[in-house]
Short mmCIF file of C-alpha atoms in Angstrom, two decimals:
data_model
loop_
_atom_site.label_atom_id
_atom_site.label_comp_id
_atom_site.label_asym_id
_atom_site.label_seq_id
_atom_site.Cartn_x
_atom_site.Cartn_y
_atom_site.Cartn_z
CA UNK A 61 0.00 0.00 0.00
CA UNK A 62 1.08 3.83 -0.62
CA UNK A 63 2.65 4.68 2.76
CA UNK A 64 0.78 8.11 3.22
CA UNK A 65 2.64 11.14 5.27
CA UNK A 66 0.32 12.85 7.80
CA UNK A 67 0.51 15.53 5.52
CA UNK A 68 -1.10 13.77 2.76
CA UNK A 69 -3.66 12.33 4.49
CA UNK A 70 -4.87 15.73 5.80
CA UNK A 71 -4.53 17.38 2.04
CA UNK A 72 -6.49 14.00 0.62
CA UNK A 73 -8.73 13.80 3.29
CA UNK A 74 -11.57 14.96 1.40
CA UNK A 75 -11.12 12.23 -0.75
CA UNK A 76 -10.65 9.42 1.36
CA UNK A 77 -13.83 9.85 2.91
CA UNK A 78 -15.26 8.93 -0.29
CA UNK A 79 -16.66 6.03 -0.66
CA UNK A 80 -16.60 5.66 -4.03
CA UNK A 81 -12.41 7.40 -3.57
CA UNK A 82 -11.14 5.80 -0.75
CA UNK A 83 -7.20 5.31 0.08
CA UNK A 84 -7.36 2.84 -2.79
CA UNK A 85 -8.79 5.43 -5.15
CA UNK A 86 -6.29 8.23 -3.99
CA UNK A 87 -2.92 5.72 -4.72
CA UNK A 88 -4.81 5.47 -8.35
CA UNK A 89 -4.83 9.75 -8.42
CA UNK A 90 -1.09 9.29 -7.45
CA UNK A 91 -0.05 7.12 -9.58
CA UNK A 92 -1.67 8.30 -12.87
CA UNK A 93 0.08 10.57 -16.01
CA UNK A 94 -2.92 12.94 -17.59
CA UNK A 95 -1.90 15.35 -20.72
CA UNK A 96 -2.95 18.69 -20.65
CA UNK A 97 -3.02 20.19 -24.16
CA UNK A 98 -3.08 24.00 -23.75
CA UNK A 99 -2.67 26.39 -20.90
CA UNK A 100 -5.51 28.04 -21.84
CA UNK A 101 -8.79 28.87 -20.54
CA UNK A 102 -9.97 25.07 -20.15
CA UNK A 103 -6.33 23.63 -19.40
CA UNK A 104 -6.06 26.39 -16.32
CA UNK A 105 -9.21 24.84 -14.62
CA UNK A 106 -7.81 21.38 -15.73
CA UNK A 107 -4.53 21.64 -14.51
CA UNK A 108 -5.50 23.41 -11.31
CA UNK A 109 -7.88 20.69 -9.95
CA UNK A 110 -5.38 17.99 -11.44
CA UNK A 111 -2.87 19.08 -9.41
CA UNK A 112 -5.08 19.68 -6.25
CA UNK A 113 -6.25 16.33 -6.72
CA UNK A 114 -2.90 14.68 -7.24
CA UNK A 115 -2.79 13.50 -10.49
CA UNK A 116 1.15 12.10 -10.29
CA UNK A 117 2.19 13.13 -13.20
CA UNK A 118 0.46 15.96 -15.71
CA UNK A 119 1.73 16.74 -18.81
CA UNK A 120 0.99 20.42 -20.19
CA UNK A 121 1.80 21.50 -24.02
CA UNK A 122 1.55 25.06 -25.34
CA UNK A 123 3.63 27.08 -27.40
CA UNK A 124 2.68 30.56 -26.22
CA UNK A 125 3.18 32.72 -23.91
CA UNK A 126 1.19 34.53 -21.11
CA UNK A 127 -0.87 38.02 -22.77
CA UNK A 128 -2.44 40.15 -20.81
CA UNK A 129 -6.00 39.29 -22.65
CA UNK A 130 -5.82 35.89 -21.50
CA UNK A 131 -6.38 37.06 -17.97
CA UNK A 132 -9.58 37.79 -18.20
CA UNK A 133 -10.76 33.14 -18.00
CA UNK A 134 -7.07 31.95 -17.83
CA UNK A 135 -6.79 31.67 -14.15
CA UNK A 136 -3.96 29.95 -13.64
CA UNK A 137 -2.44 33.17 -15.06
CA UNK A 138 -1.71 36.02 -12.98
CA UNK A 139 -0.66 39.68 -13.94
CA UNK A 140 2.84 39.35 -13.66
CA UNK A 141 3.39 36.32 -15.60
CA UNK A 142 2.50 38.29 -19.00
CA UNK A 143 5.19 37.53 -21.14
CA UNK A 144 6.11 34.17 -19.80
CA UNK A 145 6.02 30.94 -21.38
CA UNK A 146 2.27 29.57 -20.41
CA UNK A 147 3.19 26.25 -19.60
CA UNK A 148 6.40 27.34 -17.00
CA UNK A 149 3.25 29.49 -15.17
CA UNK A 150 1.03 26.75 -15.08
CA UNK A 151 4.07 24.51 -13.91
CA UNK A 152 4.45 26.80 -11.07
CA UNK A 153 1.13 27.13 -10.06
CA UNK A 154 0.52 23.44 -10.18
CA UNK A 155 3.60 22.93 -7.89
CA UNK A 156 2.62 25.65 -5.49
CA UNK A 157 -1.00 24.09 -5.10
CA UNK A 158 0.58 20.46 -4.81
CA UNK A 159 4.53 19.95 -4.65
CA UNK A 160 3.50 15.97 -4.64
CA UNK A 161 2.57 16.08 -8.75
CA UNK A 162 5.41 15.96 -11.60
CA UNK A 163 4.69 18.23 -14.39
CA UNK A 164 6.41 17.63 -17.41
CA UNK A 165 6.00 21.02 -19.97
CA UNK A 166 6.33 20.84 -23.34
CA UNK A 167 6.41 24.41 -24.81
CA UNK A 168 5.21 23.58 -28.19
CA UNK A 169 2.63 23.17 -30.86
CA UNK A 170 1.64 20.12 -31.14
CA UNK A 171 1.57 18.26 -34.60
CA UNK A 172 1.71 15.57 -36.70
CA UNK A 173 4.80 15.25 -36.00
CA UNK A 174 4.94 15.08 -32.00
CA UNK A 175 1.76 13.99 -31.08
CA UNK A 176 1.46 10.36 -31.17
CA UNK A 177 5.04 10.71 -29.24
CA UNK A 178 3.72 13.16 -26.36
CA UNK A 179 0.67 11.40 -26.03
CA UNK A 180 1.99 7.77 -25.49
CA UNK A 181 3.43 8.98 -22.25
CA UNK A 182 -0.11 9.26 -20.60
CA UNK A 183 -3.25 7.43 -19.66
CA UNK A 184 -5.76 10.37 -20.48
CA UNK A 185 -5.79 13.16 -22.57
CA UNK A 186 -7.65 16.30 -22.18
CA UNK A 187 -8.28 18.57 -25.31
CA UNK A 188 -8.03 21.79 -23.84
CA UNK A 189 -6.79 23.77 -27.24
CA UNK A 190 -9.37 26.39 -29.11
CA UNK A 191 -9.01 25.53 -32.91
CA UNK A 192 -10.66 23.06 -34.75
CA UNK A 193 -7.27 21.73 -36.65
CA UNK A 194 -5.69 20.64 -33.38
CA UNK A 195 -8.91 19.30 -32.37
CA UNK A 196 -9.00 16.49 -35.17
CA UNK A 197 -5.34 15.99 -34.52
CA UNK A 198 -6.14 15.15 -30.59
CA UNK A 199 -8.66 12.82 -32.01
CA UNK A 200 -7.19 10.87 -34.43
CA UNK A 201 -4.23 10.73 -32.43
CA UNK A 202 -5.92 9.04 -29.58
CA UNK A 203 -7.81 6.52 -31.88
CA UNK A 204 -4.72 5.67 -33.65
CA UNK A 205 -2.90 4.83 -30.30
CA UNK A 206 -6.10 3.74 -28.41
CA UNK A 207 -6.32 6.69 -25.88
CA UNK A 208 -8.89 7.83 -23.70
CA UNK A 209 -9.61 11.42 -24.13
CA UNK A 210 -12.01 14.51 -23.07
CA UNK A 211 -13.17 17.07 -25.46
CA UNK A 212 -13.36 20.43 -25.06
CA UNK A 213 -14.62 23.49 -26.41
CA UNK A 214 -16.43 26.73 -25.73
CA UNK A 215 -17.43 30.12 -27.51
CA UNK A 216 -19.18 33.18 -26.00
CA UNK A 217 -21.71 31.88 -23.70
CA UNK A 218 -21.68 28.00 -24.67
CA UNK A 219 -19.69 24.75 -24.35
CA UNK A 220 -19.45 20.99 -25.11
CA UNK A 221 -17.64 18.24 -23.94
CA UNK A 222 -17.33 14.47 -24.12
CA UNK A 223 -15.14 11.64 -23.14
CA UNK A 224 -14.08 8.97 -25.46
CA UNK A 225 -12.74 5.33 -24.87
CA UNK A 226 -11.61 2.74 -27.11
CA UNK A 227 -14.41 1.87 -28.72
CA UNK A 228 -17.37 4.90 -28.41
CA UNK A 229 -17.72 7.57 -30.30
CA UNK A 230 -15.07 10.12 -31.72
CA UNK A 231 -15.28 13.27 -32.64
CA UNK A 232 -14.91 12.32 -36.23
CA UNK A 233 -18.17 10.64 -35.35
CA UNK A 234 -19.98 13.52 -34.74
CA UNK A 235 -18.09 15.88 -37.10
CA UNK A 236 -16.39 14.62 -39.97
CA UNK A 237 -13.81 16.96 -40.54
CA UNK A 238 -12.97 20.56 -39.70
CA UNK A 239 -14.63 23.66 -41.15
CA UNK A 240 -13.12 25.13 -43.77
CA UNK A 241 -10.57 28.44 -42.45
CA UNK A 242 -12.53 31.64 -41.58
CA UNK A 243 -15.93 30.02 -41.44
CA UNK A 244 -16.42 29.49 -37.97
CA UNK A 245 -14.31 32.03 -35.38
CA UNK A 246 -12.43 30.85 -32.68
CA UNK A 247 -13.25 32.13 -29.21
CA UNK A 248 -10.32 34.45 -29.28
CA UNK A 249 -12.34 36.32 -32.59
CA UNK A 250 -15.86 35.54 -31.18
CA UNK A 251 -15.51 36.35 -27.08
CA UNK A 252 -16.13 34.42 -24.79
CA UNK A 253 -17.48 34.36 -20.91
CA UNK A 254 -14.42 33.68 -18.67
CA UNK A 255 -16.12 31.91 -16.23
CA UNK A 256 -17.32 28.92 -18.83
CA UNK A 257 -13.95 28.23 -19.30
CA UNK A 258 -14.02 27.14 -15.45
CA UNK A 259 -17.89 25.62 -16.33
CA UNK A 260 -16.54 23.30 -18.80
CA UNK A 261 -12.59 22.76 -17.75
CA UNK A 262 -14.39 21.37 -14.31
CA UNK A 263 -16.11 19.16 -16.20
CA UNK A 264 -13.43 17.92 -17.99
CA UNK A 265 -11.11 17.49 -15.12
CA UNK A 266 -13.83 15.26 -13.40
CA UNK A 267 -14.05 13.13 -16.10
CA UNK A 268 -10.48 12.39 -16.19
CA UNK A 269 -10.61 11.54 -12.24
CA UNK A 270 -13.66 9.51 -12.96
CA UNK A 271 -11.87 7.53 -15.75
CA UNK A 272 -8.53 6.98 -13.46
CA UNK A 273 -11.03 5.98 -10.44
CA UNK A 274 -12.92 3.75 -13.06
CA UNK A 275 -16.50 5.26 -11.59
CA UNK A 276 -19.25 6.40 -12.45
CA UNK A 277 -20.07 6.79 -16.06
CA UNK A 278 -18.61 8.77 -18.57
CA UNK A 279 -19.40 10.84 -20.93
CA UNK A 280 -19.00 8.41 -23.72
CA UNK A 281 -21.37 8.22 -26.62
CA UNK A 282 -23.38 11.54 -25.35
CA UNK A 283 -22.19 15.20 -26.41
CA UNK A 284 -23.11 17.51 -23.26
CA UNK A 285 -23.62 21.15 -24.15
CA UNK A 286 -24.38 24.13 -22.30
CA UNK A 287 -25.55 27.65 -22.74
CA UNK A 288 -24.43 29.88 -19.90
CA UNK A 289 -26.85 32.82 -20.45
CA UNK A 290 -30.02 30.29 -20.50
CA UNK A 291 -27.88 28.14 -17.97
CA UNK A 292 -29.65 24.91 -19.43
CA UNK A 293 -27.55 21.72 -20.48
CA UNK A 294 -28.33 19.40 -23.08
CA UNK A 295 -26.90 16.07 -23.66
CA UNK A 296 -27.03 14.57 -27.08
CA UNK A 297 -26.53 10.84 -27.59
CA UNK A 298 -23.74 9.86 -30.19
CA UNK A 299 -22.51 6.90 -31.09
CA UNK A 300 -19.21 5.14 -33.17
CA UNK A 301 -20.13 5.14 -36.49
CA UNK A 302 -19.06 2.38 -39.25
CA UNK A 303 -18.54 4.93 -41.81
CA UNK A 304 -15.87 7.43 -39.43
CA UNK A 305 -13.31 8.22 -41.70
CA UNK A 306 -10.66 6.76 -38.28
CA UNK A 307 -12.64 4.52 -36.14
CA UNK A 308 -15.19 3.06 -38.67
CA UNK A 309 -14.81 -0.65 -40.20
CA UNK A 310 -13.38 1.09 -43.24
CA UNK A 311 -10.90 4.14 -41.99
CA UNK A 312 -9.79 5.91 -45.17
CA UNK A 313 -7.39 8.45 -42.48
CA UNK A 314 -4.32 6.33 -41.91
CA UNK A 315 -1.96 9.43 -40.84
CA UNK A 316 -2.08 12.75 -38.34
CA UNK A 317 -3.16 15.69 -40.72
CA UNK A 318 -2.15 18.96 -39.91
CA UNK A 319 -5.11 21.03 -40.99
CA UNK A 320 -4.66 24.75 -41.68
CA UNK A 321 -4.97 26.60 -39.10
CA UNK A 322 -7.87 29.55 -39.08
CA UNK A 323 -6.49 32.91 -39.57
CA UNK A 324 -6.76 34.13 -36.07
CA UNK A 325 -3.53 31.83 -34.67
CA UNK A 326 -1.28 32.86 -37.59
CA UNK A 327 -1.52 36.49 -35.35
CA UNK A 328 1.75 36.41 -33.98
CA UNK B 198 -9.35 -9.67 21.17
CA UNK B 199 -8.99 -7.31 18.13
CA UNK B 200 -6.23 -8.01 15.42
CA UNK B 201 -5.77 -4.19 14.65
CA UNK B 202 -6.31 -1.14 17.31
CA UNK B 203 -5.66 2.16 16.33
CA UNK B 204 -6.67 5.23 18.84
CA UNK B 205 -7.89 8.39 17.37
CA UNK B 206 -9.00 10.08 20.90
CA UNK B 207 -6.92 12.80 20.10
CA UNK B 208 -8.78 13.29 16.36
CA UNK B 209 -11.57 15.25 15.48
CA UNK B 210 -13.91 15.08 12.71
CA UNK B 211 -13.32 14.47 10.14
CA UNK B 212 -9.83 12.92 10.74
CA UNK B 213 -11.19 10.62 13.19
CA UNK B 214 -13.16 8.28 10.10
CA UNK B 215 -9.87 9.45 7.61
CA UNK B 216 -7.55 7.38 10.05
CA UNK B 217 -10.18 4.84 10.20
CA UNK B 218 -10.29 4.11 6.59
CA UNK B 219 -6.88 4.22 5.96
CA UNK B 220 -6.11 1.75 9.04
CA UNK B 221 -8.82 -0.39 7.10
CA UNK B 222 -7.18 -0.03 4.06
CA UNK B 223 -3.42 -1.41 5.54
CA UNK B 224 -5.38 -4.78 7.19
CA UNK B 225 -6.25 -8.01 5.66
CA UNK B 226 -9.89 -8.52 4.85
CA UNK B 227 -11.50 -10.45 7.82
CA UNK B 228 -9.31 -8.82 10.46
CA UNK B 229 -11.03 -7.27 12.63
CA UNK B 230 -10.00 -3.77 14.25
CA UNK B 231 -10.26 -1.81 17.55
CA UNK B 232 -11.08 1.52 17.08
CA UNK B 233 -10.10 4.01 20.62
CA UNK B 234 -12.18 7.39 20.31
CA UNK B 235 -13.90 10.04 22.62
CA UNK B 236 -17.56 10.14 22.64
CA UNK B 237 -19.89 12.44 20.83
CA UNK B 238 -19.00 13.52 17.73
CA UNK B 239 -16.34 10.58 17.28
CA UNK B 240 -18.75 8.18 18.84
CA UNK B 241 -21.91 9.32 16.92
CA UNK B 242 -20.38 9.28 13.33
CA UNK B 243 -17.00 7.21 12.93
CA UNK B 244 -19.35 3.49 13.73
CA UNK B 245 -22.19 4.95 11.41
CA UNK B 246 -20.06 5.99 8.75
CA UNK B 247 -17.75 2.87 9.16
CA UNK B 248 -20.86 0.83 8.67
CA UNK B 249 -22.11 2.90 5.11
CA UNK B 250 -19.21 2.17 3.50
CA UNK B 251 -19.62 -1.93 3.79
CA UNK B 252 -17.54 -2.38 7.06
CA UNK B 253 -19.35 -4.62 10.12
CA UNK B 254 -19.01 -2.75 13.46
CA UNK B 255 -19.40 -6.00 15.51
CA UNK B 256 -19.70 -3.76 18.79
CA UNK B 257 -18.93 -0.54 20.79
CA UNK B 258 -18.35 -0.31 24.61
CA UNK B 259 -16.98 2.08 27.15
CA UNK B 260 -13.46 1.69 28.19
CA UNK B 261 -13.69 4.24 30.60
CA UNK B 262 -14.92 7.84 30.98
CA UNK B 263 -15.43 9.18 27.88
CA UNK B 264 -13.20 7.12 25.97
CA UNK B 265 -14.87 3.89 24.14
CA UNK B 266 -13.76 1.45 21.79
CA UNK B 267 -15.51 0.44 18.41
CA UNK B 268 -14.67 -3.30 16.99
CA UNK B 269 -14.70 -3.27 13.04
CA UNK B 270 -14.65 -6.44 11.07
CA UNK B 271 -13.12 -5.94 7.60
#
């Protein structure tokens, strides 16, 4: 058994009175690796409550750095990290919430070229990122190496989110492929409410405790959606299709595709 | 006679059922555990909550004062 310091079982506590959590369920939290793609406004909430959790080991990938207009839903952020690389902040706010969790950064875009690499370092995979190209990239890189992942996404008052296994639905299911450039705008064009960033990253960082507890159920096969102003959810039922272009009986994607990206990220 | 005894009289709530499950956690199934704690709070929750979560309290008596003891059969 994990030999527990007094320390850790006063800052688990909370779960360990769980039934459903337990000492057993916490040495799971310990022991697991979750990926963290973007340091955005859905990886801050993720990594935050990862961290606070335990999560061993959490992986974070992003390639920017901290801008002042990220502030504003990016909470694991503050003022005088503008200018720094996002995923050395979020390393030290991880570490200053929990000093028990590794976090491994990769300060990066991710690609066709690194992605099935990064992500066969972890046991879950949480799409934090807000463009649709790296989006299908997540997902096709998880089918192709058989990893569970959560999906993310949010604009102006509205989100979605669902969890896929080996075996349910992906989000090629649902959508084929992306939109083409320009037609739909990114949250960074569009707005967006900070606090659904926290509404939905929540979400998504309960799912990936769920999945390393193995409770519950998931949000497989069911796309849950929200619209903050109305504050009503929805969840629509989905399921693996044989046609998919990657996880039907016939996959005509054999390769990661880097899609072009909407206009909005070439802003450097 | 107990196989396990573990005294949490100087725990409060909810520490006092956090100890408990872990020193549940460490023992084989079957042992059975003697549990040292304070009455009220301790007393009133840590043999009801013990008891939710699928242990068997097989009994609670007063040691003395207000100290008792709670055998827990894993």
């Amino acid at each position: 058994m994990y030999d527990f310091s007094e320390q850790q079982i006063e800052r688990y506590s909370r779960h360990i009175l769980l039934q459903d959590v337990g000492v057993e369920g916490q040495e799971k939290i310990l022991n697991a690796k979750v990926l963290v793609i973007g340091a955005g406004g859905l990886g801050a909430p993720v990594s935050l409550y990862l961290a606070a959790a335990g999560v061993g080991t959490i992986g974070i990938v992003d390639a920017d750095v901290v801008d002042l207009s990220n502030l504003q839903r990016q909470v694991i952020h503050f003022t005088n990290d503008v200018g720094k690389a996002k995923v050395k902040s979020a390393k030290e706010k991880m570490l200053a919430i929990n000093p028990d969790v590794k976090v491994n950064t990769y300060h990066t875009f991710l690609d066709s070229s690194n992605a099935l690499d990064i992500i066969s370092n972890y046991d879950f995979i949480i799409d934090g990122t807000d463009n649709f190209p790296v989006k299908f990239l997540i997902n096709d890189a998880c089918v192709m190496a058989g990893k569970p992942f959560s999906h993310g996404g949010i604009l102006r008052f509205t989100g979605q989110t669902f969890t896929h296994l080996p075996g349910t639905a992906c989000y090629r299911c649902m959508f084929k492929e992306p939109p083409p450039p320009g037609a739909v705008p990114t949250c960074s064009q569009a707005g967006v409410l900070g606090a659904i960033a926290g509404m939905l990253g929540t979400i998504q960082a309960a799912e990936a405790l769920k999945y390393i507890l193995g409770i519950g159920e998931l949000l497989t096969n069911r796309l849950l959606t929200f619209d903050a102003k109305t504050m009503k959810f929805h969840t629509i039922n989905t399921r693996k299709t044989d046609r998919c272009p990657i996880c039907g009986t016939h996959p005509t994607i054999n390769h990661l595709i880097d899609y072009e990206q909407a206009a909005c990220e070439l802003k450097k | 006679m107990a196989n396990h005894t573990l005294d949490i009289t100087n725990e409060h709530c909810p520490m006092t059922f956090v100890k408990t499950k872990i020193k549940l956690a460490q023992i084989a199934k079957g042992d059975t555990l003697e549990v040292l704690l304070k009455e009220g709070e301790p007393l009133n929750n840590v043999p009801k909550s013990t008891s939710e979560q699928g242990f068997e309290v097989l009994r609670t008596e007063q040691v003395e004062g207000t100290t008792w003891k709670v055998i827990i059969k894993k």
